[in-house]
Coordinates of C-alpha atoms in Angstrom, one line a residue:
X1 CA -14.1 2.6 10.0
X2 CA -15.1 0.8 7.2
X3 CA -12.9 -1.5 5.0
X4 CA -14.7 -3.8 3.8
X5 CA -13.3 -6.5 1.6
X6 CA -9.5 -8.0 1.8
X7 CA -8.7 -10.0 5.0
X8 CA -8.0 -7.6 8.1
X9 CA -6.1 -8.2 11.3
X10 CA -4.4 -6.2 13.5
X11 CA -1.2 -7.7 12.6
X12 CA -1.8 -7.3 8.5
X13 CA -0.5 -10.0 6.7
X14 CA 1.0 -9.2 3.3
X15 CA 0.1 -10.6 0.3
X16 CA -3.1 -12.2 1.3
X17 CA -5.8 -11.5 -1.8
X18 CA -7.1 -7.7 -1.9
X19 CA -4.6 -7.2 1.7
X20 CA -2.4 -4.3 1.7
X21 CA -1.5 -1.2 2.0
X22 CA -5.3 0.2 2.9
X23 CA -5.4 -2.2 6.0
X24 CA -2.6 -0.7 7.3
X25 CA -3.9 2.4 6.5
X26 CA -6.8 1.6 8.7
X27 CA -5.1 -0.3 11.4
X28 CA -2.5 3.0 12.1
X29 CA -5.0 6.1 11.3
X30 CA -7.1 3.8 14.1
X31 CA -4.2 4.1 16.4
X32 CA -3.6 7.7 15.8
X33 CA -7.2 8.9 16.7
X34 CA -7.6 6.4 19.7
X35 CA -4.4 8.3 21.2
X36 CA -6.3 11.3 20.4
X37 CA -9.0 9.5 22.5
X38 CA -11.8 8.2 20.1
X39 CA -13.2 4.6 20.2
X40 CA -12.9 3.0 16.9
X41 CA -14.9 -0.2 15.1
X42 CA -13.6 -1.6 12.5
X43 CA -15.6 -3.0 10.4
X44 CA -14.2 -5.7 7.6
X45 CA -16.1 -8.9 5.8
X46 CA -16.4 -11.8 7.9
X47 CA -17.9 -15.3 7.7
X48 CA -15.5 -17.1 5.9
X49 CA -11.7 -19.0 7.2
X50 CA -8.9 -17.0 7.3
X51 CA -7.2 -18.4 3.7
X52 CA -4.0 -18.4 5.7
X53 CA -4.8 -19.9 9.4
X54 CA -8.1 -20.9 8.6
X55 CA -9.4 -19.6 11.7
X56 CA -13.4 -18.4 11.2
X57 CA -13.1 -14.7 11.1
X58 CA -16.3 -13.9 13.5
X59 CA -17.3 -11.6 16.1
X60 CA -15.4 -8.9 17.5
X61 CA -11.4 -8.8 18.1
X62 CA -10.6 -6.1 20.6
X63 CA -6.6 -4.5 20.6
X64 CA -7.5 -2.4 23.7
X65 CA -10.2 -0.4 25.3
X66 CA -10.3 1.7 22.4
X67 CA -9.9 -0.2 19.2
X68 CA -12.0 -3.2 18.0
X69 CA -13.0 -5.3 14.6
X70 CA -16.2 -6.6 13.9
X71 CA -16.7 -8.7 11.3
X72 CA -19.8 -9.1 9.4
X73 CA -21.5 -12.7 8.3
X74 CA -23.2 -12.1 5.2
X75 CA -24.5 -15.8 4.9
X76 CA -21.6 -16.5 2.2
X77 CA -18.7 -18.5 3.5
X78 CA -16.0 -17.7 0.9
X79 CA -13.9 -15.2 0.0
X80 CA -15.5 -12.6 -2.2
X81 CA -12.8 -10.4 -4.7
X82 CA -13.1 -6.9 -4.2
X83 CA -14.7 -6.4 -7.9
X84 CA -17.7 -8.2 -6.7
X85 CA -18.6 -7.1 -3.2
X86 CA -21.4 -5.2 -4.1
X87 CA -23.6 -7.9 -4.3
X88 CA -22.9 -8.3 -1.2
X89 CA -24.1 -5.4 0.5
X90 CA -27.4 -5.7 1.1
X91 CA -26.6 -9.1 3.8
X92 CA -23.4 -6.8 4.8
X93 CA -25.6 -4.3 5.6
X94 CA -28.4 -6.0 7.9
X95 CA -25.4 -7.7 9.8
X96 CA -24.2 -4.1 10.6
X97 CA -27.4 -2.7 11.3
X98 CA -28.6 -5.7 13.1
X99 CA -25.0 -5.8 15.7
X100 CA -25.2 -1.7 16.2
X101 CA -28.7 -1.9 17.3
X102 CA -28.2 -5.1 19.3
X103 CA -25.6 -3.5 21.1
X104 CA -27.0 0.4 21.4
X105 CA -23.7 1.4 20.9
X106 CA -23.8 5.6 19.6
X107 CA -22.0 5.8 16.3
X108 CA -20.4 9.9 15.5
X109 CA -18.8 9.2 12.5
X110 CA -18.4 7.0 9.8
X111 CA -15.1 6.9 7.8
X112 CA -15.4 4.5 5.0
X113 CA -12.5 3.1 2.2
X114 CA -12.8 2.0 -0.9
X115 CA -15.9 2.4 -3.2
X116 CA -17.6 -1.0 -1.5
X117 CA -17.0 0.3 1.8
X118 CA -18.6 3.9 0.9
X119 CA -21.7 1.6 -0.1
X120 CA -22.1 0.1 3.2
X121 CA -21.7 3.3 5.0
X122 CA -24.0 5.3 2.9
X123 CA -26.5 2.3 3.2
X124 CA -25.9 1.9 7.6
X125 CA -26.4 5.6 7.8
X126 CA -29.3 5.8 5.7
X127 CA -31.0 3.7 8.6
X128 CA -29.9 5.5 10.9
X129 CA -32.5 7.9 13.4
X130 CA -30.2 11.1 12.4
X131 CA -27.6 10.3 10.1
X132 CA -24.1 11.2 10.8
X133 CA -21.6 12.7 8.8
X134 CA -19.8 10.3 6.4
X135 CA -15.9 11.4 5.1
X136 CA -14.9 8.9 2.4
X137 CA -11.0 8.3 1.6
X138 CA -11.2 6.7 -1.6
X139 CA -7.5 5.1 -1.9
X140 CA -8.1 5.0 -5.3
X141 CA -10.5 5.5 -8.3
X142 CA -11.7 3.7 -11.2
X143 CA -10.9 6.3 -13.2
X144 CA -7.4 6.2 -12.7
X145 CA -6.8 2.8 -12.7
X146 CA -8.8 2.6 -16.3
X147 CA -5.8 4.4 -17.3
X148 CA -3.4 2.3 -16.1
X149 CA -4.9 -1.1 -16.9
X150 CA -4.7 -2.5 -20.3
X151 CA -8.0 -2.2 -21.6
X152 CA -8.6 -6.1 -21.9
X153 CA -8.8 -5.8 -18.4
X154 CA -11.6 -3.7 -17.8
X155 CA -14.5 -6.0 -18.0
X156 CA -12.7 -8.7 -15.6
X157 CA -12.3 -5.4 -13.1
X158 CA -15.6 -4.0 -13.8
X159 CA -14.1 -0.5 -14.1
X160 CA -16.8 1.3 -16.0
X161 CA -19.3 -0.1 -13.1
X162 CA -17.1 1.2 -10.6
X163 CA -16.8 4.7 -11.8
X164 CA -20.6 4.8 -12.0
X165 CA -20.6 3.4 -8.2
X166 CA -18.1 6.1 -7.3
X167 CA -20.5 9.0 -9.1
X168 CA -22.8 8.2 -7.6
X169 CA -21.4 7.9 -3.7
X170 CA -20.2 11.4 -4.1
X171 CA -23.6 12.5 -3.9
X172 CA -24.4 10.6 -0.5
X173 CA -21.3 11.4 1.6
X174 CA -20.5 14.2 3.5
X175 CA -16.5 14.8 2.6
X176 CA -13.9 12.8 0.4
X177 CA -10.3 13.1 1.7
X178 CA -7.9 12.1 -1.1
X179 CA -4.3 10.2 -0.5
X180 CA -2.7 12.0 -3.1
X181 CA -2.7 14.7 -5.5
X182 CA -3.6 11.7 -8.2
X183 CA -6.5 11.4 -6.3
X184 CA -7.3 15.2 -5.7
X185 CA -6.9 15.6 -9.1
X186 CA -8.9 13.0 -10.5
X187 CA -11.8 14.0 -8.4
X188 CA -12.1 17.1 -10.2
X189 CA -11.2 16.0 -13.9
X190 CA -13.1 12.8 -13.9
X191 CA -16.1 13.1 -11.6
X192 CA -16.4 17.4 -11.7
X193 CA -15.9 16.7 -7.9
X194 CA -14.8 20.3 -7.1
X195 CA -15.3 20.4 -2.9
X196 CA -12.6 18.3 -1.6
X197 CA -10.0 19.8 0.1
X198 CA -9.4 16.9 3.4
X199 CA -5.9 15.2 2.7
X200 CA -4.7 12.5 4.6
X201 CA -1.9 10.6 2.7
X202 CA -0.6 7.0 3.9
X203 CA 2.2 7.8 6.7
X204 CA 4.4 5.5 8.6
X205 CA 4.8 4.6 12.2
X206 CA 8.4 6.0 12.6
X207 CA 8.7 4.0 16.1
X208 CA 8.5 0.8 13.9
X209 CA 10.0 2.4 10.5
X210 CA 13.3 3.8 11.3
X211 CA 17.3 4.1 10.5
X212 CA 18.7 1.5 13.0
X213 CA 21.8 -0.6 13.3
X214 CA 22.0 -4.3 12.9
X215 CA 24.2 -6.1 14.6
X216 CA 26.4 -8.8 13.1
X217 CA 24.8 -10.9 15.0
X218 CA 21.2 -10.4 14.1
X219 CA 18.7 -13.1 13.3
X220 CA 17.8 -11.2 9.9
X221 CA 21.0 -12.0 8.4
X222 CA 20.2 -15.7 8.8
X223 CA 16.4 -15.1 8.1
X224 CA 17.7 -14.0 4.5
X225 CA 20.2 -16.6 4.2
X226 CA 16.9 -19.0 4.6
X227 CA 15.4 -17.4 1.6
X228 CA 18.1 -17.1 -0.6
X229 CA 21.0 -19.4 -1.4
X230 CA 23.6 -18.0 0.5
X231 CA 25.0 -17.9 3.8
X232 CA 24.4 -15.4 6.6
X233 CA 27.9 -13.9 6.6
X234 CA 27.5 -13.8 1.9
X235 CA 24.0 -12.0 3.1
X236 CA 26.0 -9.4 4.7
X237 CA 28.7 -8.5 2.3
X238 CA 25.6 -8.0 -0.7
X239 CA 24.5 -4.9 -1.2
X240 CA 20.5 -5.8 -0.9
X241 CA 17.7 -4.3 -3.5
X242 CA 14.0 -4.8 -1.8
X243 CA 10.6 -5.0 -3.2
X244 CA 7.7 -5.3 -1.1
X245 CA 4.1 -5.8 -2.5
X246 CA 1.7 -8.5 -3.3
X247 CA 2.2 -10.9 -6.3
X248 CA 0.0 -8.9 -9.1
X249 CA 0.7 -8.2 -12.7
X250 CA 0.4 -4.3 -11.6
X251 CA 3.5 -4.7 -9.8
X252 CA 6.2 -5.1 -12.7
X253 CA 8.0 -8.1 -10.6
X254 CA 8.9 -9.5 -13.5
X255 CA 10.9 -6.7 -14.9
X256 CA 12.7 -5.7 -11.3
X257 CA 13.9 -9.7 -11.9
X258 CA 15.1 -8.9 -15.3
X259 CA 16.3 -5.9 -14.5
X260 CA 18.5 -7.0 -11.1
X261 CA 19.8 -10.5 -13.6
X262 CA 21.7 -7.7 -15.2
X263 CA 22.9 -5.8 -12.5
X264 CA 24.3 -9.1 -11.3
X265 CA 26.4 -10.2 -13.8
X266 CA 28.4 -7.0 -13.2
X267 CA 27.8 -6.7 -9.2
X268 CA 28.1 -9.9 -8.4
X269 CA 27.4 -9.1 -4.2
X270 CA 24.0 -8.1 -4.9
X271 CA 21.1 -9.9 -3.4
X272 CA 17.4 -9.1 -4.5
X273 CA 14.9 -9.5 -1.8
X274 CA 11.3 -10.0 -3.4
X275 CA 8.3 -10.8 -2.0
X276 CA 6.7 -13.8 -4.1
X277 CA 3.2 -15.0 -2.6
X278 CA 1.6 -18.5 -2.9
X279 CA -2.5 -16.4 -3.7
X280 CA -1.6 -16.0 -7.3
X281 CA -0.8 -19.3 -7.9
X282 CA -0.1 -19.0 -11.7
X283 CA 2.0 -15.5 -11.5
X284 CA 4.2 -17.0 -8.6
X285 CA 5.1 -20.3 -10.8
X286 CA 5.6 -17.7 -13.7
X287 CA 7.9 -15.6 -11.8
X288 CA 9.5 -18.2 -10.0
X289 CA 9.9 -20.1 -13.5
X290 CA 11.7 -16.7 -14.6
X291 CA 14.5 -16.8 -12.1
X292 CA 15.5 -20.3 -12.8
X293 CA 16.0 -19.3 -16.2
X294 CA 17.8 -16.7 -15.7
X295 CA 19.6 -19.0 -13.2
X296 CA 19.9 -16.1 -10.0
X297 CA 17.7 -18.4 -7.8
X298 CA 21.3 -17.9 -4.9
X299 CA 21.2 -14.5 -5.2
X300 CA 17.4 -13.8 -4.9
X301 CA 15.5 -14.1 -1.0
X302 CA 12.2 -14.9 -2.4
X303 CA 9.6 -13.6 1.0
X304 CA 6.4 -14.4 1.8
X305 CA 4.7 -12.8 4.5
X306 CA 7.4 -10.6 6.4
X307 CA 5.2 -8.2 8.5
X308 CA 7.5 -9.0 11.5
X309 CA 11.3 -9.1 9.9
X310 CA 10.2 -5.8 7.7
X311 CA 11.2 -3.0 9.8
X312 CA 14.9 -5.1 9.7
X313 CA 14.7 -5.6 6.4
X314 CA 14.4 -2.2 5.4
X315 CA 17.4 -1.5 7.9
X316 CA 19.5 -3.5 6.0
X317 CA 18.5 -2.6 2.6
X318 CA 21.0 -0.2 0.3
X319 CA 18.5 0.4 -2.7
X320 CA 14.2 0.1 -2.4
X321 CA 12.7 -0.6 -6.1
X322 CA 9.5 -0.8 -7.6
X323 CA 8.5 -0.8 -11.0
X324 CA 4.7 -1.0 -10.2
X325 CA 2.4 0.4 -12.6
X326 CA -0.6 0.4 -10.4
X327 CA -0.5 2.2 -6.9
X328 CA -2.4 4.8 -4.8
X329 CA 0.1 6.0 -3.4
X330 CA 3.4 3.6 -2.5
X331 CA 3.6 2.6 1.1
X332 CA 6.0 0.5 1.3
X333 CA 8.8 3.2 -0.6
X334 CA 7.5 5.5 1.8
X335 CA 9.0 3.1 4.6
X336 CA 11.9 2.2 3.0
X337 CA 12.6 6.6 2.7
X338 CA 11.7 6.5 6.6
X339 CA 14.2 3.9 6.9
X340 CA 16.6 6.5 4.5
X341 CA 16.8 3.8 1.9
X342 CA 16.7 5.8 -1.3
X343 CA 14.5 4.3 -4.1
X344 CA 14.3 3.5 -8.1
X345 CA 10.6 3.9 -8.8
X346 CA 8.3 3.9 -12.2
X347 CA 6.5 7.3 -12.6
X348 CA 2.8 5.3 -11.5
X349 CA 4.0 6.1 -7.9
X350 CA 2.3 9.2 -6.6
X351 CA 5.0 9.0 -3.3
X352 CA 7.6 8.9 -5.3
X353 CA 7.0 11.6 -7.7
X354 CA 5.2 13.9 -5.9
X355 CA 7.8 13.9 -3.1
X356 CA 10.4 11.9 -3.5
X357 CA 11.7 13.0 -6.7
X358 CA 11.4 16.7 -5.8
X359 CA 11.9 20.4 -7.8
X360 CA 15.5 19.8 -9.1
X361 CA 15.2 17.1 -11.9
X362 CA 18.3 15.8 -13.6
X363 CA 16.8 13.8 -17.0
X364 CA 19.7 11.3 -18.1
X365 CA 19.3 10.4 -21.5
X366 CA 20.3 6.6 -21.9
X367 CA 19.9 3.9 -25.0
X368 CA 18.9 5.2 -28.0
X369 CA 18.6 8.9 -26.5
X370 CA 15.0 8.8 -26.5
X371 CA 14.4 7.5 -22.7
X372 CA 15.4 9.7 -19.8
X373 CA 16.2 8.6 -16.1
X374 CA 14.9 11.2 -13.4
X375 CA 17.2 11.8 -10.6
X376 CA 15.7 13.7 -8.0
X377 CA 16.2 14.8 -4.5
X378 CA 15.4 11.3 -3.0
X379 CA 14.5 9.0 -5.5
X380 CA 15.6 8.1 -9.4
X381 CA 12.4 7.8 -11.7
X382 CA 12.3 5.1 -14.8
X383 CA 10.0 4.8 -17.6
X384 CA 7.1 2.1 -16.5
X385 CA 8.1 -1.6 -18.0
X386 CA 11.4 -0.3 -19.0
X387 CA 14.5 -3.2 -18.4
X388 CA 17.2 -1.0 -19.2
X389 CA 16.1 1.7 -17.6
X390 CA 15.5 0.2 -14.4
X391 CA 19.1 -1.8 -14.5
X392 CA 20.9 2.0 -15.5
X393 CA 19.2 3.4 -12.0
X394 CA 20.3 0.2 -9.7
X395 CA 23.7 0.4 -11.0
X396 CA 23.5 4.4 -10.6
X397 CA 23.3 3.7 -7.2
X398 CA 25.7 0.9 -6.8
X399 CA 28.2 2.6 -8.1
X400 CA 28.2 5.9 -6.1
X401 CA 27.8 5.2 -2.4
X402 CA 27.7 9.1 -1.7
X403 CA 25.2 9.4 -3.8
X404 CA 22.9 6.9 -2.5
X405 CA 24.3 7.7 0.8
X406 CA 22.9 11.7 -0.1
X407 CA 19.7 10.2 -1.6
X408 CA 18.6 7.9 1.3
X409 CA 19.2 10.8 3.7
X410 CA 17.1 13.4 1.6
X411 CA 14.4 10.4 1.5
X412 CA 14.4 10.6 5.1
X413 CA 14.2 14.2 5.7
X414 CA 11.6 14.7 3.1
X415 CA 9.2 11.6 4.8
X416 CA 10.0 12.4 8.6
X417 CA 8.2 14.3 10.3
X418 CA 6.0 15.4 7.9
X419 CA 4.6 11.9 7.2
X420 CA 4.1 10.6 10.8
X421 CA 0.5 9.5 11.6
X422 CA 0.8 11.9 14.5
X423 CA 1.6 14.8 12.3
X424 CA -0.9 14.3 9.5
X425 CA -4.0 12.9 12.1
X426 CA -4.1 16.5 13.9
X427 CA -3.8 18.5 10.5
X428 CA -6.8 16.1 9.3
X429 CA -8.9 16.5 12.5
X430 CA -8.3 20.2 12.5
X431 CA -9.2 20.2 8.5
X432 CA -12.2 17.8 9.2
X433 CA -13.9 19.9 11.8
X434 CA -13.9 23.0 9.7
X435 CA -15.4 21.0 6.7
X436 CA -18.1 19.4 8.8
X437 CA -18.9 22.3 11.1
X438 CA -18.3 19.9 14.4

């Protein structure tokens, strides 16, 4: 496994800079093929301090007999943004080449993420006596995000020099599995990729994401009350609105704020829970800045790192939003549905509207008659960026608990089983094999 930039651990820690949802990704598809009894490595940049613990990130860290990560020195010891790795790879790639040989450990397969971690795989198998086959899962594309990016954003993200990386790393692997049907599709519009047919979307651990009860007593209650302004018994009479995801513009935080200052004034035991992280210094003081003025700062648990309390935070969660306009796919709405939390989503969320929303579509008109909410089978859909919008589809909710109580149950059903890594591993392995004839 290859995932080369962002900070990975086996305990992934939220909100670190380019540290998400394709870490996780990694770190459970990992655990899903060493049950099925394959010996994994890992490999992530290294060489640099942990920004958070500050710990050197060197060497190998072994979970068990089966899973490891190496991390690779490439002489530079700082943190390198994902938009820049590739001039990295060349020092990437003689650590790789250099440990492999060193140890005369066999490699049978290389599955690599990300365009910069295709680049090191083509380049390691290159060198290899017989190369082996190579299946890239993308997570995203430049060509999608170009569209979703405002367009003084490109040259910052080199987009246009991405697309041309990812061209041109279709023509050294072996497979591409997509994450979603944005993916799939894109593929085939945007780089005439016709031949990919592998799918292996994001799924949850449902022994860590599940519906369970929590007791009065439970330290979450009081772990809330921390980050808010209210006490543990105010935490449990609210009717709590969660968004998970790192602090970046993509993620619309500043319109769910907006948004839930609204709903407040006329549900006054509503508590927002929001992650707000300390790497983007600028957009945390912005956002932070935001709900002082809009004076909620008691009713909002601003969270850092939660990796721990998140399972129990979804438990106790009534409504999961996210206005991001950015995402590959939508993890952590995925979690909160395998929690049967029903959510309020923009329409950039492939989850979301490709299976939470469902065939049976109800379009609300609201405002001027010109916007429409969709209310689906497990999920309500807004217009990307829009305040009113999203405020309409909290309050939807607050106001009819059968209907979020309907909603967060056909969430569930329509995430478990058919999104357990268990589930979507063997259909991937069986699809794999017939792709690459082994």
């Amino acid at each position: 496994m290859i995932t080369n930039h962002g900070v990975h651990q086996w305990e992934i820690m939220p909100g670190l800079p380019d540290t998400g949802g394709q870490n996780v990704f990694v770190n459970q598809f990992s655990a899903a093929l060493a049950n099925q009894g394959y010996k994994i490595t890992i490999v992530n940049r290294g060489g640099f301090s942990h920004p958070a613990t500050g710990e050197l990130r060197a060497g190998l860290i072994y979970k068990n007999d089966h899973q490891r990560i190496l991390f690779l020195d490439d002489g530079l010891a700082n943190f390198v943004r994902k938009e820049d790795m590739d001039e990295r790879l060349p020092q990437l790639f003689r650590a790789l080449q250099e440990h492999f040989s060193t140890e005369g450990m066999h490699v049978d397969l290389i599955i690599s993420h990300y365009w910069d971690g295709a680049e090191l795989g083509a380049l390691f198998n290159s060198s290899l006596p017989t190369p082996v086959k190579h299946i890239w899962v993308p997570h995203s594309l430049g060509a999608v995000k170009k569209r979703n990016v405002n367009p003084s954003q490109w040259i910052t993200l080199r987009i246009d020099e991405r697309i041309e990386r990812e061209r041109k790393i279709l023509l050294e692997v072996d497979e591409v599995t997509a994450t979603s049907a944005i993916i799939r599709q894109s593929l085939k519009q945007d780089y005439s990729y016709q031949s990919s047919s592998l799918f292996l979307p994001p799924c949850v651990d449902s022994k860590r994401n599940r519906p369970h009860t929590i007791e009065v007593d439970h330290s979450i209650w009081s772990f809330l009350s921390r980050q808010s302004g209210i006490s543990p018994e105010e935490v449990r009479k609210s009717q709590i609105i969660t968004e998970i995801s790192r602090t970046d513009t993509t993620k619309r935080k500043d319109v769910l704020i907006k948004a839930f200052a609204r709903v407040n004034k006329r549900y006054p035991d509503t508590l927002l829970a929001v992650t707000i992280d300390k790497t983007n210094e600028l957009l945390a003081k912005e956002l932070m800045a935001l709900i002082r003025s809009l004076d909620i700062e008691k009713r909002i648990a601003v969270l850092g790192s939660v990796w721990d309390e998140l399972p129990d935070i979804y438990a106790v969660t009534d409504i999961y939003c996210t206005p991001s306009v950015m995402e590959g796919f939508g993890m952590t709405p995925q979690e909160a549905a395998a929690t049967k939390v029903p959510v309020v989503s923009s329409p950039l969320v492939p989850f979301v509207t490709e299976y939470l929303l469902g065939d049976e579509v109800e379009e609300v008109p609201y405002g001027d008659g010109d916007h429409r909410l969709k209310v689906g089978y497990g999920a309500i859909v807004v217009p990307a960026d829009d305040i009113d919008g999203f405020t309409l589809a909290i309050e939807m909710f607050l106001s009819r608990e059968a209907l979020r109580q309907q909603m967060g149950e056909n969430a569930y059903q329509k995430t478990i089983p058919y999104f357990t890594w268990e589930n979507r591993v063997r259909v991937f392995l069986e699809d794999s094999r017939c792709r690459l004839g082994s």
